[in-house]
CSV table of C-alpha atoms and ligand atoms in Angstrom, one decimal:
chain,number,residue,atom,x,y,z
A,1,MET,CA,0.0,0.0,0.0
A,2,TYR,CA,1.2,3.4,-0.9
A,3,ILE,CA,0.0,6.7,0.5
A,4,LEU,CA,0.0,9.8,-1.5
A,5,ASN,CA,-0.7,13.2,-0.1
A,6,LEU,CA,-2.2,15.8,-2.4
A,7,GLU,CA,-2.9,19.2,-1.0
A,8,ASN,CA,-6.6,19.6,-1.6
A,9,ARG,CA,-9.8,18.2,-3.1
A,10,GLN,CA,-9.1,19.5,-6.5
A,11,LEU,CA,-5.6,18.0,-6.8
A,12,ALA,CA,-6.6,14.7,-5.3
A,13,SER,CA,-9.7,14.4,-7.6
A,14,GLN,CA,-7.6,15.4,-10.6
A,15,TYR,CA,-5.1,12.7,-9.8
A,16,VAL,CA,-7.7,10.0,-9.6
A,17,ALA,CA,-9.4,11.2,-12.8
A,18,THR,CA,-6.0,11.2,-14.6
A,19,GLU,CA,-5.2,7.6,-13.5
A,20,LEU,CA,-8.6,6.6,-15.0
A,21,LEU,CA,-7.8,8.4,-18.2
A,22,LYS,CA,-4.4,6.8,-18.5
A,23,GLN,CA,-6.0,3.4,-18.0
A,24,ILE,CA,-8.6,4.1,-20.7
A,25,LYS,CA,-6.0,5.3,-23.2
A,26,MET,CA,-3.7,2.4,-22.5
A,27,LYS,CA,-6.5,-0.2,-22.8
A,28,PRO,CA,-9.7,0.9,-24.7
A,29,ASP,CA,-11.5,-2.2,-23.4
A,30,SER,CA,-10.6,-1.6,-19.8
A,31,VAL,CA,-12.8,-2.7,-16.9
A,32,LEU,CA,-13.3,0.1,-14.4
A,33,GLY,CA,-14.6,-0.3,-10.9
A,34,LEU,CA,-16.5,2.9,-10.0
A,35,ALA,CA,-17.8,4.3,-6.8
A,36,THR,CA,-20.4,6.9,-5.8
A,37,GLY,CA,-20.8,9.4,-2.9
A,38,ASN,CA,-19.6,12.9,-2.4
A,39,THR,CA,-15.9,11.9,-2.6
A,40,MET,CA,-16.3,11.0,-6.3
A,41,THR,CA,-18.2,13.9,-7.7
A,42,ASP,CA,-15.1,16.0,-8.6
A,43,VAL,CA,-13.3,12.9,-9.9
A,44,TYR,CA,-16.1,12.5,-12.5
A,45,LYS,CA,-16.2,16.2,-13.2
A,46,TYR,CA,-12.5,16.1,-14.2
A,47,LEU,CA,-12.8,12.8,-16.0
A,48,LYS,CA,-15.6,14.2,-18.2
A,49,THR,CA,-13.3,17.1,-19.2
A,50,LEU,CA,-10.4,14.7,-19.9
A,51,ILE,CA,-12.6,12.5,-22.0
A,52,ASN,CA,-13.6,15.5,-24.1
A,53,HIS,CA,-10.1,16.8,-24.5
A,54,ASN,CA,-8.8,13.5,-25.5
A,55,HIS,CA,-11.7,12.6,-27.8
A,56,LEU,CA,-11.9,9.2,-26.1
A,57,GLN,CA,-14.1,6.4,-27.4
A,58,LEU,CA,-15.7,4.6,-24.5
A,59,ASP,CA,-17.8,2.0,-26.3
A,60,GLN,CA,-15.6,-0.9,-25.3
A,61,ILE,CA,-15.1,0.2,-21.7
A,62,VAL,CA,-16.9,-1.9,-19.1
A,63,THR,CA,-17.8,-0.4,-15.7
A,64,PHE,CA,-18.9,-2.0,-12.5
A,65,ASN,CA,-20.3,0.0,-9.6
A,66,LEU,CA,-19.8,-1.1,-6.0
A,67,ASP,CA,-23.3,-0.8,-4.6
A,68,GLU,CA,-26.9,0.3,-4.8
A,69,TYR,CA,-29.6,0.8,-2.2
A,70,VAL,CA,-32.3,-1.9,-1.7
A,71,GLY,CA,-35.8,-0.7,-2.4
A,72,LEU,CA,-35.0,2.4,-4.5
A,73,ASN,CA,-36.1,2.5,-8.1
A,74,ALA,CA,-33.2,2.8,-10.5
A,75,ASP,CA,-34.5,6.1,-11.7
A,76,SER,CA,-35.2,7.6,-8.2
A,77,GLU,CA,-33.3,10.7,-7.3
A,78,GLN,CA,-31.1,9.1,-4.6
A,79,SER,CA,-30.3,5.9,-6.4
A,80,TYR,CA,-26.7,5.2,-7.4
A,81,HIS,CA,-28.0,4.5,-10.9
A,82,THR,CA,-29.1,8.1,-11.1
A,83,TYR,CA,-25.9,9.3,-9.5
A,84,MET,CA,-23.8,7.6,-12.1
A,85,TYR,CA,-26.0,8.7,-15.0
A,86,GLN,CA,-26.0,12.4,-13.8
A,87,GLN,CA,-22.3,12.6,-12.9
A,88,LEU,CA,-20.8,10.6,-15.7
A,89,PHE,CA,-22.7,8.5,-18.2
A,90,LYS,CA,-25.1,11.1,-19.7
A,91,HIS,CA,-22.3,13.4,-20.8
A,92,HIS,CA,-20.9,11.1,-23.5
A,93,GLN,CA,-22.8,9.2,-26.0
A,94,THR,CA,-20.1,6.6,-26.5
A,95,TRP,CA,-20.6,4.8,-23.1
A,96,HIS,CA,-22.2,1.5,-24.1
A,97,LYS,CA,-25.3,0.8,-22.1
A,98,GLU,CA,-24.7,-3.0,-22.3
A,99,ASN,CA,-21.3,-2.5,-20.6
A,100,ILE,CA,-22.5,-0.6,-17.6
A,101,PHE,CA,-23.1,-2.6,-14.5
A,102,VAL,CA,-24.8,-1.3,-11.4
A,103,PRO,CA,-26.6,-3.7,-9.1
A,104,ARG,CA,-30.4,-3.3,-9.1
A,105,GLY,CA,-31.9,-2.8,-5.7
A,106,ASP,CA,-35.4,-2.7,-7.0
A,107,VAL,CA,-35.8,-6.3,-8.1
A,108,ASP,CA,-38.0,-8.9,-6.5
A,109,ASN,CA,-35.3,-11.5,-6.2
A,110,LEU,CA,-32.3,-9.7,-4.6
A,111,GLU,CA,-30.4,-12.9,-4.0
A,112,GLN,CA,-30.5,-13.8,-7.7
A,113,GLU,CA,-29.4,-10.2,-8.6
A,114,CYS,CA,-26.4,-10.6,-6.3
A,115,LEU,CA,-25.4,-14.0,-7.8
A,116,MET,CA,-25.8,-12.5,-11.3
A,117,TYR,CA,-23.7,-9.5,-10.5
A,118,GLU,CA,-20.9,-11.6,-9.1
A,119,GLN,CA,-21.0,-13.8,-12.2
A,120,TYR,CA,-20.8,-10.7,-14.5
A,121,LEU,CA,-17.8,-9.6,-12.5
A,122,LYS,CA,-16.1,-13.0,-13.1
A,123,ASP,CA,-17.1,-13.1,-16.8
A,124,LYS,CA,-16.0,-9.5,-17.7
A,125,GLY,CA,-13.4,-9.0,-15.1
A,126,PRO,CA,-11.0,-8.7,-13.5
A,127,VAL,CA,-11.4,-5.0,-12.9
A,128,ASP,CA,-8.3,-3.1,-14.1
A,129,ILE,CA,-8.7,-0.1,-11.7
A,130,GLN,CA,-11.2,0.0,-8.8
A,131,ILE,CA,-11.7,3.4,-7.2
A,132,LEU,CA,-13.0,3.5,-3.6
A,133,GLY,CA,-14.1,6.0,-1.1
A,134,ILE,CA,-14.1,5.2,2.6
A,135,GLY,CA,-16.8,5.5,5.2
A,136,GLU,CA,-16.3,7.2,8.5
A,137,ASN,CA,-16.6,3.8,10.0
A,138,GLY,CA,-14.0,2.3,7.6
A,139,HIS,CA,-16.4,0.7,5.2
A,140,ILE,CA,-15.6,0.2,1.5
A,141,GLY,CA,-18.5,-0.2,-0.8
A,142,PHE,CA,-21.2,-0.9,1.8
A,143,ASN,CA,-19.1,-3.5,3.5
A,144,GLU,CA,-19.8,-2.4,7.1
A,145,PRO,CA,-17.6,-3.2,10.1
A,146,GLY,CA,-17.7,-7.0,10.8
A,147,SER,CA,-18.1,-7.9,7.1
A,148,SER,CA,-16.2,-11.0,6.2
A,149,PHE,CA,-13.0,-10.7,4.2
A,150,GLU,CA,-14.4,-13.6,2.2
A,151,SER,CA,-17.6,-11.8,1.3
A,152,VAL,CA,-18.9,-11.5,-2.3
A,153,THR,CA,-21.8,-9.5,-3.7
A,154,ARG,CA,-24.7,-9.7,-1.3
A,155,VAL,CA,-27.5,-7.8,0.5
A,156,VAL,CA,-26.1,-6.0,3.5
A,157,ASP,CA,-27.6,-4.1,6.4
A,158,LEU,CA,-26.4,-0.5,6.6
A,159,SER,CA,-24.9,0.6,9.9
A,160,SER,CA,-26.5,3.5,11.8
A,161,SER,CA,-23.4,5.6,11.2
A,162,THR,CA,-23.7,5.1,7.4
A,163,MET,CA,-27.4,5.8,7.4
A,164,LYS,CA,-26.7,9.0,9.4
A,165,ALA,CA,-23.9,10.1,7.1
A,166,ASN,CA,-26.0,9.4,4.0
A,167,SER,CA,-29.2,11.0,5.4
A,168,ARG,CA,-28.0,14.3,3.9
A,169,TYR,CA,-29.2,13.1,0.5
A,170,PHE,CA,-32.7,12.3,1.8
A,171,ASP,CA,-35.6,14.3,3.4
A,172,SER,CA,-35.1,12.6,6.7
A,173,ILE,CA,-33.1,9.7,8.2
A,174,ASP,CA,-36.2,7.6,8.1
A,175,ASP,CA,-36.1,7.8,4.3
A,176,VAL,CA,-32.6,6.3,4.1
A,177,PRO,CA,-32.8,2.6,2.9
A,178,LYS,CA,-31.7,0.2,5.6
A,179,GLN,CA,-30.2,-2.2,3.2
A,180,ALA,CA,-28.0,-2.2,0.1
A,181,ILE,CA,-26.5,-4.6,-2.4
A,182,SER,CA,-22.7,-4.4,-2.1
A,183,MET,CA,-19.9,-6.0,-3.9
A,184,GLY,CA,-18.0,-7.9,-1.2
A,185,LEU,CA,-14.6,-7.5,0.1
A,186,ALA,CA,-13.3,-10.5,-1.7
A,187,SER,CA,-14.9,-9.2,-4.9
A,188,ILE,CA,-13.2,-5.9,-4.5
A,189,MET,CA,-9.8,-7.5,-3.9
A,190,CYS,CA,-9.9,-9.2,-7.3
A,191,ALA,CA,-9.2,-5.8,-9.0
A,192,LYS,CA,-5.7,-5.5,-10.4
A,193,ARG,CA,-5.2,-2.1,-9.0
A,194,ILE,CA,-7.1,-0.1,-6.3
A,195,ILE,CA,-7.2,3.6,-5.6
A,196,LEU,CA,-8.8,4.7,-2.4
A,197,LEU,CA,-9.6,8.4,-2.2
A,198,ALA,CA,-10.2,10.1,1.2
A,199,MET,CA,-10.7,13.7,1.8
A,200,GLY,CA,-11.8,15.9,4.7
A,201,ARG,CA,-11.5,15.9,8.4
A,202,ASN,CA,-14.5,13.5,8.9
A,203,LYS,CA,-12.5,10.7,7.2
A,204,ALA,CA,-9.3,11.3,9.2
A,205,GLU,CA,-10.1,8.8,11.9
A,206,ALA,CA,-10.9,6.0,9.5
A,207,VAL,CA,-7.8,6.7,7.5
A,208,SER,CA,-5.5,6.8,10.5
A,209,GLN,CA,-6.9,3.5,11.6
A,210,LEU,CA,-6.3,2.1,8.2
A,211,ILE,CA,-2.7,3.4,8.1
A,212,GLU,CA,-1.8,2.7,11.8
A,213,GLY,CA,-4.1,-0.1,12.9
A,214,GLU,CA,-4.4,-3.8,12.6
A,215,ILE,CA,-5.8,-5.7,9.7
A,216,SER,CA,-9.2,-6.7,11.0
A,217,GLU,CA,-12.7,-7.2,9.9
A,218,THR,CA,-13.7,-4.5,12.3
A,219,LEU,CA,-12.1,-2.0,9.8
A,220,PRO,CA,-13.2,-3.4,6.4
A,221,ALA,CA,-10.8,-1.2,4.5
A,222,SER,CA,-7.8,-2.8,6.3
A,223,ILE,CA,-8.1,-5.7,3.9
A,224,LEU,CA,-6.4,-3.5,1.4
A,225,HIS,CA,-3.1,-4.1,3.1
A,226,GLN,CA,-3.3,-7.6,1.6
A,227,HIS,CA,-3.6,-6.3,-1.9
A,228,PRO,CA,-0.4,-5.9,-4.0
A,229,HIS,CA,-1.3,-2.6,-5.7
A,230,VAL,CA,-3.2,0.0,-3.7
A,231,ASP,CA,-2.7,3.7,-3.6
A,232,VAL,CA,-4.4,5.7,-0.8
A,233,ILE,CA,-4.8,9.4,-1.9
A,234,VAL,CA,-5.4,11.8,1.0
A,235,ASP,CA,-5.7,15.6,1.2
A,236,ASN,CA,-4.0,17.8,3.7
A,237,GLU,CA,-6.8,17.7,6.3
A,238,ILE,CA,-6.2,13.9,6.6
A,239,PHE,CA,-2.5,13.9,6.1
A,240,GLU,CA,-1.9,16.3,9.1
A,241,VAL,CA,-3.5,14.0,11.6
A,242,LEU,CA,-1.7,10.8,10.5
A,243,ASP,CA,1.3,9.3,12.4
A,244,GLN,CA,4.1,10.6,10.2
A,245,ASP,CA,6.4,7.6,11.0
A,246,LYS,CA,3.8,5.2,9.6
A,247,VAL,CA,3.2,7.5,6.7
A,248,GLN,CA,7.0,7.6,5.8
A,249,GLN,CA,7.0,3.8,5.5
A,250,LEU,CA,4.1,4.0,3.0
A,251,GLU,CA,4.6,7.4,1.3
A,252,ARG,CA,4.9,7.7,-2.4
A,253,HIS,CA,6.0,11.0,-3.9
A,254,LEU,CA,4.8,12.1,-7.3
A,255,SER,CA,7.7,11.7,-9.8
B,301,PGA,P1,-18.9,9.8,0.7
B,301,PGA,O1,-19.0,8.3,1.0
B,301,PGA,O2,-18.0,9.9,-0.5
B,301,PGA,O3,-20.2,10.3,0.4
B,301,PGA,O4,-18.2,10.4,1.9
B,301,PGA,C1,-18.0,7.4,0.8
B,301,PGA,C2,-18.3,6.1,1.4
B,301,PGA,O5,-19.1,6.0,2.3
B,301,PGA,O6,-17.7,5.1,1.0
């Protein structure tokens, strides 16, 4: 695991967008693992611009999203289907609908949806680059504390801290779905490369536990220490509270 400190949200988001661009340019049929949430909005903003400037064709790119709420229609305002469409997919006609995978949380048979999603991942994967945010409780995807390191795509119960954090997108906390479909920790670990982006003081505790703590299912993101190619990108607000001795062991400077 490497840690890379970039001063602010703009630079950190541009870095992640540029890594995605480089991947698309290098391999026009790349498989990208995408994430949602406030962390990723500027990544997609910069990626859209880079796609335009580079006149990229995206019709062979395959994308997999990490998760979706159970019980929300795909076209509802707060669904991650809608998030991805608004933030990224609607802006370029060359994304190929058939190559975009986001789990459906609005189907009758959720178990079958999870099995199908995991099978698509196996058939189309492995993911070349998986981008990740991190929850204040150390979750990745919606793999909440206590999730098994062996977990694959499945229905999960959201923790109260996640529901509270995500309630800002809903009228009230009572409207936040209590469950989601999430790619599992084992599914995420199949990606060839992983970039975790963490910004802002509210993520500092989770990141310092990730950098300084044990590998344990109580901090789901800690599984990433077992992956051979992970970059953790942090802004100054997080960097300043980290144990600098630990950081030095992991630090990567931009060349
Ligand atoms: P956020 O969520 O980007 O909205 O902070 C990230 C996460 O919970 O994984």
